[in-house]
Short mmCIF file of N, CA, C and O in Angstrom, two decimals:
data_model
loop_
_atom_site.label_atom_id
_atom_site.label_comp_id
_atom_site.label_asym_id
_atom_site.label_seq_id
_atom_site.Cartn_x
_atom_site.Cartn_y
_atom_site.Cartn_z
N UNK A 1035 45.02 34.96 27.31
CA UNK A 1035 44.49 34.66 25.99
C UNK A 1035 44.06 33.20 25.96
O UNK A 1035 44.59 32.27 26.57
N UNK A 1036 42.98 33.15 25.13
CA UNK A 1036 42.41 31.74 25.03
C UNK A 1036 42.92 30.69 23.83
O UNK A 1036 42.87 31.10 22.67
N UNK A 1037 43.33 29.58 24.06
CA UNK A 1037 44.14 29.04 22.91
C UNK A 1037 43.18 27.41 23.13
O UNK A 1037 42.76 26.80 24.11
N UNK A 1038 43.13 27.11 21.30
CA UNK A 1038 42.58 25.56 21.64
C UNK A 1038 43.12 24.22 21.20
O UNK A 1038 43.35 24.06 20.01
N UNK A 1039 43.33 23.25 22.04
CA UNK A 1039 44.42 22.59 21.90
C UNK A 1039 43.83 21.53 21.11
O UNK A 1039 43.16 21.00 22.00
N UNK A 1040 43.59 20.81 20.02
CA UNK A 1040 43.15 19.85 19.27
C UNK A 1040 44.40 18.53 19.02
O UNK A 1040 45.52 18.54 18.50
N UNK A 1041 43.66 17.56 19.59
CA UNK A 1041 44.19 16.09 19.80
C UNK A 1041 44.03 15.46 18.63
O UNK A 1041 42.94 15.58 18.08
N UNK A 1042 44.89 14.80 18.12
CA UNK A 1042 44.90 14.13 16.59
C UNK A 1042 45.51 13.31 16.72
O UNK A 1042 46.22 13.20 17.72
N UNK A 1043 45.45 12.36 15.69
CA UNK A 1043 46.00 10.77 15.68
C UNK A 1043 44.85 9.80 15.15
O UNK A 1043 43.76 10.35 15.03
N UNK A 1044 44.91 8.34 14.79
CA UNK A 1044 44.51 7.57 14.19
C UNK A 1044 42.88 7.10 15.24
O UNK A 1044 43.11 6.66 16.37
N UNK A 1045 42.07 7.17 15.01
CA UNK A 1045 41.27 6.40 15.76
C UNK A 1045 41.07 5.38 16.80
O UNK A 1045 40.35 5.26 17.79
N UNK A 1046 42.41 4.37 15.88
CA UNK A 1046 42.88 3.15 16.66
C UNK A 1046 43.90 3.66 17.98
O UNK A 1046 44.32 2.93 18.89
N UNK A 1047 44.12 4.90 17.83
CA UNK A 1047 44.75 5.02 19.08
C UNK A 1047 44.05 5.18 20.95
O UNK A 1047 44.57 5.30 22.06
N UNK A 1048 42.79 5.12 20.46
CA UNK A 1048 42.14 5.39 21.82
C UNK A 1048 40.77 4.40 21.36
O UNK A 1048 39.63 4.76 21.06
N UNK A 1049 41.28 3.20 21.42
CA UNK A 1049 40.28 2.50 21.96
C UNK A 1049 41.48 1.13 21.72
O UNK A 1049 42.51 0.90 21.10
N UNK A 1050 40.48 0.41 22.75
CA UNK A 1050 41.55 -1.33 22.38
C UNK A 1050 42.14 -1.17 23.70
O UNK A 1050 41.76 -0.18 24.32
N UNK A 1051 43.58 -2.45 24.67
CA UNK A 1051 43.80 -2.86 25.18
C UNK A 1051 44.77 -1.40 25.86
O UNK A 1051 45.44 -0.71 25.09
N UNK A 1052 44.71 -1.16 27.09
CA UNK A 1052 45.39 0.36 27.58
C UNK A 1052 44.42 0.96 27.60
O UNK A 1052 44.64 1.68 28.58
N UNK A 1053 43.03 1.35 27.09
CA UNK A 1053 42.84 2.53 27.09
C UNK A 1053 42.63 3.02 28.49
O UNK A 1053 43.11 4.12 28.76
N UNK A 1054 42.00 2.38 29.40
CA UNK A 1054 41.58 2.70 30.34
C UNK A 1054 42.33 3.12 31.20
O UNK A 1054 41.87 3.82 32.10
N UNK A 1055 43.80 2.78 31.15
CA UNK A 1055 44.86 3.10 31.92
C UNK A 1055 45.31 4.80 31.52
O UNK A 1055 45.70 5.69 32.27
N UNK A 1056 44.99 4.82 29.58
CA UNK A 1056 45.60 6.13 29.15
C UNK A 1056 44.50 6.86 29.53
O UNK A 1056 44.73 8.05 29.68
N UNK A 1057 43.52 6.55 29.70
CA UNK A 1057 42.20 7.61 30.09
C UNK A 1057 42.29 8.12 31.43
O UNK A 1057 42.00 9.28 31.70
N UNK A 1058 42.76 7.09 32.47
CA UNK A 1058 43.03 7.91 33.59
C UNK A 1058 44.11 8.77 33.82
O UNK A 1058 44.22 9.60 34.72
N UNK A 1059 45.05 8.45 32.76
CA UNK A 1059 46.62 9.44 33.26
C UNK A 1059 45.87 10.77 32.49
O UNK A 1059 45.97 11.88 33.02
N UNK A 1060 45.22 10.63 31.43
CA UNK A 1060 44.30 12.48 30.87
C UNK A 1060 43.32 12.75 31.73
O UNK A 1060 42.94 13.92 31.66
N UNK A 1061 42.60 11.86 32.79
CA UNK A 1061 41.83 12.42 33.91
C UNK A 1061 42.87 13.16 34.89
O UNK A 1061 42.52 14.25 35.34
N UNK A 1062 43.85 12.75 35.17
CA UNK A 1062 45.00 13.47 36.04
C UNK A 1062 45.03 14.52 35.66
O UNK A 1062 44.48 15.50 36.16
N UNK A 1063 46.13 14.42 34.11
CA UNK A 1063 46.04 15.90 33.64
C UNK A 1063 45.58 16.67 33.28
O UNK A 1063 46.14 17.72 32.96
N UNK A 1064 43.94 16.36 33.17
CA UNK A 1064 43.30 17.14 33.38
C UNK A 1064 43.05 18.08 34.19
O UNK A 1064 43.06 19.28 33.96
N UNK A 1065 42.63 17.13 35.88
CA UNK A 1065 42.36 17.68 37.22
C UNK A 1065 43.67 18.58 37.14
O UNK A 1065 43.42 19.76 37.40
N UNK A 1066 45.08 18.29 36.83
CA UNK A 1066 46.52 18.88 37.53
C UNK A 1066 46.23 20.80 36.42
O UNK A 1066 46.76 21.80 36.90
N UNK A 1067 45.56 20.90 35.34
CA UNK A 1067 45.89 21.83 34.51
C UNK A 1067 44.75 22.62 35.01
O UNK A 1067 45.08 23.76 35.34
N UNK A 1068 43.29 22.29 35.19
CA UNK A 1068 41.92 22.56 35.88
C UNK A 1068 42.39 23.01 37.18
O UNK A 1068 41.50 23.63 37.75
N UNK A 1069 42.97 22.97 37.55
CA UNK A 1069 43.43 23.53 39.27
C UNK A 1069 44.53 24.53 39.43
O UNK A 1069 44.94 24.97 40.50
N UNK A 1070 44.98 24.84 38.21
CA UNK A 1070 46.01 25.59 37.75
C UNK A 1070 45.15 27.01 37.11
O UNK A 1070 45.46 28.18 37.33
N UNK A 1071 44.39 26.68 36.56
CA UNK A 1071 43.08 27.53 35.54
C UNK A 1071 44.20 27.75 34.48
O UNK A 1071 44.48 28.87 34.05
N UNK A 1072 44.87 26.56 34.08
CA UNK A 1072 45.11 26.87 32.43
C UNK A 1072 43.96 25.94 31.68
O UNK A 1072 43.39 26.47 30.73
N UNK A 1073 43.56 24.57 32.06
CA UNK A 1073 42.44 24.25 31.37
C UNK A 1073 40.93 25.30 31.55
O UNK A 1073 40.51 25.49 32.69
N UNK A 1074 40.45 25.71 30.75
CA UNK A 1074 39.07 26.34 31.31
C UNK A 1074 38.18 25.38 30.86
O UNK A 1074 38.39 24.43 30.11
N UNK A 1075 36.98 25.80 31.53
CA UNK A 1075 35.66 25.00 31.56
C UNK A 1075 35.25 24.91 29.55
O UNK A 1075 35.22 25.87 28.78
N UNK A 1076 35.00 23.49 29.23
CA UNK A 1076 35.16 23.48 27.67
C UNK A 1076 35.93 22.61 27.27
O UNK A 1076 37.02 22.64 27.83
N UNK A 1077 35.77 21.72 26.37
CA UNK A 1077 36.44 20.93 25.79
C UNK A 1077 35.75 19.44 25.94
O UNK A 1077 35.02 19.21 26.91
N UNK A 1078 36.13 18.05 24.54
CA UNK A 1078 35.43 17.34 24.61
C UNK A 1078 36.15 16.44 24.06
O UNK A 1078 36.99 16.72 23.21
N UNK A 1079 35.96 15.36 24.42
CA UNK A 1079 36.20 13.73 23.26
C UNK A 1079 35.30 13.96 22.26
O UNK A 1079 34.23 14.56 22.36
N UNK A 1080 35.67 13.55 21.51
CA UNK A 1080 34.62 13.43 20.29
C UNK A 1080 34.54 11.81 19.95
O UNK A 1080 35.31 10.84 19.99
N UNK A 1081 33.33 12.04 19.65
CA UNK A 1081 33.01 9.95 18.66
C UNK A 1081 33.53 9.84 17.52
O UNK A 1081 33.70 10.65 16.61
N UNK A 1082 33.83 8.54 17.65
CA UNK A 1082 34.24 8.54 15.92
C UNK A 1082 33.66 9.11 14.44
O UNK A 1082 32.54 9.52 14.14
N UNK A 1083 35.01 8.96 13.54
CA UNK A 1083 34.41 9.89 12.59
C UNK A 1083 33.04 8.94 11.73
O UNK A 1083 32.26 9.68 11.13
N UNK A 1084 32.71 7.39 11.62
CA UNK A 1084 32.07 7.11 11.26
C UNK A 1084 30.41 7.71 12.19
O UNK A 1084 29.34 7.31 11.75
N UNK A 1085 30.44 8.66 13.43
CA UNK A 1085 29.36 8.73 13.67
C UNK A 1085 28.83 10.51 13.08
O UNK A 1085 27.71 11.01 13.22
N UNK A 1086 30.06 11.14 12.40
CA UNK A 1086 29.84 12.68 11.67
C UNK A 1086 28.79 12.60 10.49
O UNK A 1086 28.57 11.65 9.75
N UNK A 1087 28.29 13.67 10.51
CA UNK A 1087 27.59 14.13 9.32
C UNK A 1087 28.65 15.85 9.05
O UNK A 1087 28.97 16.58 9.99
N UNK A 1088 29.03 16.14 7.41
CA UNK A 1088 29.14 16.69 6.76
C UNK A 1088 28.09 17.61 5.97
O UNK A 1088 27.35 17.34 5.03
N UNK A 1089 28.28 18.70 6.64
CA UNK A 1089 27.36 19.98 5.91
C UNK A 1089 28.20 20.68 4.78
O UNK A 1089 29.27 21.23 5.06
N UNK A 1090 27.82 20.65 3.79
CA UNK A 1090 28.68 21.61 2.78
C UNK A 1090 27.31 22.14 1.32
O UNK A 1090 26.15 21.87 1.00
N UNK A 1091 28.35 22.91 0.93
CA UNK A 1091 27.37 23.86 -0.28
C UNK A 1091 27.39 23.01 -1.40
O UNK A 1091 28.50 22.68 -1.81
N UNK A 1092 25.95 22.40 -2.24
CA UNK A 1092 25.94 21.60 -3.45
C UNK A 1092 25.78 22.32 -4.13
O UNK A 1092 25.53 23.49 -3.82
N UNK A 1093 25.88 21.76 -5.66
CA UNK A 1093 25.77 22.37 -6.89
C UNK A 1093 24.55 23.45 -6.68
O UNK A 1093 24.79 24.63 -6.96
N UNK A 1094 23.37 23.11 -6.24
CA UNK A 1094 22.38 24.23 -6.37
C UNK A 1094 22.89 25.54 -5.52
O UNK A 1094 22.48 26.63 -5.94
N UNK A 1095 23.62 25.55 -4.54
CA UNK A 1095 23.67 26.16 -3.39
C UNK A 1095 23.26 26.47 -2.26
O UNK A 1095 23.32 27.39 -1.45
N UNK A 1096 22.70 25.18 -2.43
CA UNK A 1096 21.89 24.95 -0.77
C UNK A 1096 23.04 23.57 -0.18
O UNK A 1096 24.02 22.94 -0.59
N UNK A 1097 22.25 23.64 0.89
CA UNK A 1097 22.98 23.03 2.29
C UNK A 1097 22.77 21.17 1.39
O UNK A 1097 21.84 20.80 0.68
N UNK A 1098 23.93 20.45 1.78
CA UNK A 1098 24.09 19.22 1.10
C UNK A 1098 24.60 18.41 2.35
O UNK A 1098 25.62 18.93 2.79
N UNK A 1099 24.19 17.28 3.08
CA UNK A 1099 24.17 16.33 4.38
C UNK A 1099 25.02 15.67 3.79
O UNK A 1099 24.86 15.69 2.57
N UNK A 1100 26.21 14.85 4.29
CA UNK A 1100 26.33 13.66 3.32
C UNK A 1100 26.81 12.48 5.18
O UNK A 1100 27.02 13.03 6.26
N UNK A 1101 26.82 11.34 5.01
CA UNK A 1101 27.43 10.80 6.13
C UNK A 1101 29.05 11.01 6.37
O UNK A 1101 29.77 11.19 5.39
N UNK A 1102 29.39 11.00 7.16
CA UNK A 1102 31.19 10.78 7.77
C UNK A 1102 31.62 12.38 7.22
O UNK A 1102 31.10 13.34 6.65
N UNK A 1103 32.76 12.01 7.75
CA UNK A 1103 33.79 13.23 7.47
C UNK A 1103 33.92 13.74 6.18
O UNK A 1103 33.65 13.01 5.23
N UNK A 1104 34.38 15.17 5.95
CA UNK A 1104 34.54 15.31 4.67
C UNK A 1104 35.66 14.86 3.89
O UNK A 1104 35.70 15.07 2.67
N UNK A 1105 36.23 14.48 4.26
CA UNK A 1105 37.45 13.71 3.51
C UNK A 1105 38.10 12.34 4.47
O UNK A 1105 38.54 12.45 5.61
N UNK A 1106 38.05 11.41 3.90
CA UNK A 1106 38.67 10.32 4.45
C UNK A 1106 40.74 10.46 4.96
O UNK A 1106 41.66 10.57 4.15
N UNK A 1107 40.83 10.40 6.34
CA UNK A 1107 42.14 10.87 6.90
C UNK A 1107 42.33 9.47 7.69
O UNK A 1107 41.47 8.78 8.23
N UNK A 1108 43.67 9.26 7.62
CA UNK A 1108 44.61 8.86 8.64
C UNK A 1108 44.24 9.35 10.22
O UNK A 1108 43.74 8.62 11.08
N UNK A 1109 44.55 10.45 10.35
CA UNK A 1109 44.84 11.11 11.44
C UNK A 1109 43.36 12.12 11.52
O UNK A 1109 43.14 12.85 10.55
N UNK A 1110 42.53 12.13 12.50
CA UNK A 1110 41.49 12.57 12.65
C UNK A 1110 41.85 13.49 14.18
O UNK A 1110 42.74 13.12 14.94
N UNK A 1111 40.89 14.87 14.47
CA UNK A 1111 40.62 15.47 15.67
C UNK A 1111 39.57 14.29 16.81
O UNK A 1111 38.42 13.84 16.80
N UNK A 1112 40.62 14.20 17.56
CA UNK A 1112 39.27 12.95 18.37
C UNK A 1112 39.00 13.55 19.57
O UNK A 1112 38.25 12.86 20.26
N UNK A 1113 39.45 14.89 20.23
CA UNK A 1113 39.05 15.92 20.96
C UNK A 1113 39.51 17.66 20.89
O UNK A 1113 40.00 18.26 19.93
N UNK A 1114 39.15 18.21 22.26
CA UNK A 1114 39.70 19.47 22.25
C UNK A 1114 39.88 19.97 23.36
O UNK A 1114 39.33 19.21 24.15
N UNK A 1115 40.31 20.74 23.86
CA UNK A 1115 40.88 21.56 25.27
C UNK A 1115 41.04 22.61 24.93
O UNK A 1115 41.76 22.93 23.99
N UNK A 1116 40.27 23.49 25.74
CA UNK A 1116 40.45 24.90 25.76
C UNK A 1116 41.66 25.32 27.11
O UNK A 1116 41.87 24.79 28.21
N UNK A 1117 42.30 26.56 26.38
CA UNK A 1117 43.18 26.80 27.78
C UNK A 1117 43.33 28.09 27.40
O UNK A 1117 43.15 28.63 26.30
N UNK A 1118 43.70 28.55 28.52
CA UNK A 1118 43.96 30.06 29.62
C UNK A 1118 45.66 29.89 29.36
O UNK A 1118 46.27 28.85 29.57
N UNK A 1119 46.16 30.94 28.95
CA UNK A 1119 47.24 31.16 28.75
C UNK A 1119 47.92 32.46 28.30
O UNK A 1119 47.31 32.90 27.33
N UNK A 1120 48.83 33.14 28.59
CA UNK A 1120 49.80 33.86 28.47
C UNK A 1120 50.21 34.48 27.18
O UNK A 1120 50.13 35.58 26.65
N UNK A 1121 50.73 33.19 26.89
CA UNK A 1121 51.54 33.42 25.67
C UNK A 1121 50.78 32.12 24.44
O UNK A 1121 49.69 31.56 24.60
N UNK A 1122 51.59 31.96 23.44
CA UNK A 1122 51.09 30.55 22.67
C UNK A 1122 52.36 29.49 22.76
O UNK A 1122 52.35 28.32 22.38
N UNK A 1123 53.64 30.34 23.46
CA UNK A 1123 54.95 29.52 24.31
C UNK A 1123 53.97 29.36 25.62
O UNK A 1123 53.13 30.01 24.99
N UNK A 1124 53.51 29.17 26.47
CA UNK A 1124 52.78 28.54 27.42
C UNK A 1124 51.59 27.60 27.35
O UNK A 1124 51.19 26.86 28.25
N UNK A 1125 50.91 27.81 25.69
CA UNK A 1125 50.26 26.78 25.85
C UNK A 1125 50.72 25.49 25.35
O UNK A 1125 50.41 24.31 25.52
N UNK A 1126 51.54 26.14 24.67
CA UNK A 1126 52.50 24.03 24.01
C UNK A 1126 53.26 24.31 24.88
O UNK A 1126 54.10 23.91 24.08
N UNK A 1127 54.00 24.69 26.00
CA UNK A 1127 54.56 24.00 27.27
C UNK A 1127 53.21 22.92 27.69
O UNK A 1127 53.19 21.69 27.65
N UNK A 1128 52.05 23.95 28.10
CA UNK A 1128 51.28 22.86 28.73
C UNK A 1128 50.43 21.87 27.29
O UNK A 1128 49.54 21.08 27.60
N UNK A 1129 50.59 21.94 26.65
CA UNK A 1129 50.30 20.68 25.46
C UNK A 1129 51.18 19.61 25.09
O UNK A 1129 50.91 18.49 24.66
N UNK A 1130 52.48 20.24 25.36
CA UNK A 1130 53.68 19.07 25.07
C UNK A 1130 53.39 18.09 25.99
O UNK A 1130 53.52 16.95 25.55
N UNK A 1131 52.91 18.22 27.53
CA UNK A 1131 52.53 16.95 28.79
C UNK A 1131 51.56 16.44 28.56
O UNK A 1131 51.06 15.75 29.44
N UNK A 1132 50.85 16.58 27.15
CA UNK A 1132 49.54 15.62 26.99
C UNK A 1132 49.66 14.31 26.72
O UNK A 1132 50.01 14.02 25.57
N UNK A 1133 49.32 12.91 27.98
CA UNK A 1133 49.74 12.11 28.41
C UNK A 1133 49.83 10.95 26.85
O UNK A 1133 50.72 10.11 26.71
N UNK A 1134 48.45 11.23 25.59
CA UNK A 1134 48.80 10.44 24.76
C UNK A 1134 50.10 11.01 23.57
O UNK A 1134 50.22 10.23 22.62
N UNK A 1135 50.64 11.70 23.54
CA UNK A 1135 51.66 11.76 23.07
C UNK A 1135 52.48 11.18 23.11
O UNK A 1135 53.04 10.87 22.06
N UNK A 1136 52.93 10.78 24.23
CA UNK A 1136 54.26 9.62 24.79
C UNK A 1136 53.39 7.87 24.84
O UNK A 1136 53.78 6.75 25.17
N UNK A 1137 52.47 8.25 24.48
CA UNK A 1137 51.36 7.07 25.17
C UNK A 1137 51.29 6.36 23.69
O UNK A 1137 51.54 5.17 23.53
N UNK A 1138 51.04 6.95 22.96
CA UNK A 1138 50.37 6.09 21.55
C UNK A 1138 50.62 7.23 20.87
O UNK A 1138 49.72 7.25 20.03
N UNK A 1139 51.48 8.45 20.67
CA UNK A 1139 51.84 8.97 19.40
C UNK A 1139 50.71 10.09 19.15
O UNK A 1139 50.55 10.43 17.98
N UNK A 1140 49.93 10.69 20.15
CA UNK A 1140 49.08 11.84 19.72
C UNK A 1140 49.55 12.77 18.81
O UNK A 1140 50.78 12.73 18.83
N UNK A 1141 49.12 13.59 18.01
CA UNK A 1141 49.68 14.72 17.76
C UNK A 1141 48.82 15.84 18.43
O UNK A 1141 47.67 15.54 18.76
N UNK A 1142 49.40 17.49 18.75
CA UNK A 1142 48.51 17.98 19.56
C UNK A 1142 48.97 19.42 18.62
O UNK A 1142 50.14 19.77 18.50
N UNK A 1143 47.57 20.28 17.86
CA UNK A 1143 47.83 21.19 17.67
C UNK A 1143 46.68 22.59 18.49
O UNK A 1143 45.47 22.74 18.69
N UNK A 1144 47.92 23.35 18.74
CA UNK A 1144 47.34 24.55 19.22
C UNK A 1144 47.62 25.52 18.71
O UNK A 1144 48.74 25.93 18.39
N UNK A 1145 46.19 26.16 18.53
CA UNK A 1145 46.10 27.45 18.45
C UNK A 1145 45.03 28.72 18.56
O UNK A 1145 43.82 28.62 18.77
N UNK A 1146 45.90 30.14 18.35
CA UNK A 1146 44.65 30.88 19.52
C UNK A 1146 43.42 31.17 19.05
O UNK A 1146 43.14 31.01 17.86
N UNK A 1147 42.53 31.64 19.97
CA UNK A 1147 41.28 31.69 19.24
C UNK A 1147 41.26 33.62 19.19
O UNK A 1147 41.88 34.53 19.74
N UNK A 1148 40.28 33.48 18.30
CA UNK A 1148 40.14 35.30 17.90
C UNK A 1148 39.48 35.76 18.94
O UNK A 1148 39.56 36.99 18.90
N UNK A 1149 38.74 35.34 20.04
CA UNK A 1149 38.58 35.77 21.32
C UNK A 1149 36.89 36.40 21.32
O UNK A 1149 36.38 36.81 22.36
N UNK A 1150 36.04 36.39 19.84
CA UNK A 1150 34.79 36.36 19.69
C UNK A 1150 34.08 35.36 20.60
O UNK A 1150 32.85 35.24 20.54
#
């Protein structure tokens, strides 16, 4: 079953002094989960939320653009990982070793996809 693992935490956590060090220990675990085929092909960093545009329904009921996120957060999705897994006890085994967690406080939520 396919499950998707979404990385959360403050913005300020992945950029500034370390990053480059925390970027290579998630290139590891990357390669170590990719060679396993629990990561599958898929998944992304995302840019910050000041570079989003917001689609939603306006008063008329047509499509309404606005800049940034739809709600101003603390804690933003700043990527994603798709994974190959078993159970949804196997994919937070392999989500609990996601290196910014212990690193700067990630939060990591998973869950499965409807398989469309």
């Amino acid at each position: 079953m396919r499950y998707v693992m979404m990385i959360c935490g403050p913005e300020s956590n992945w950029t500034g002094p370390g990053i480059d060090e925390l970027m290579a220990t998630v290139e590891s675990w990357w390669e170590k989960w990719h060679a396993e085929g629990v990561v599958v092909q898929g998944g992304a960093e995302l840019q910050p939320v000041s570079t989003a545009k917001t689609v939603r329904r306006g008063a008329d009921g047509k499509a309404v653009v606005t800049d940034g996120p739809y709600i101003e957060l603390k804690d933003v999705v700043g990527g994603f990982v798709l994974l190959e897994a078993d159970t949804i006890e196997d994919a937070v085994a392999v989500a609990a070793t996601w290196p910014g967690i212990e690193a700067v406080g990630d939060q990591v939520e998973v869950r499965p996809t409807t398989g469309r």
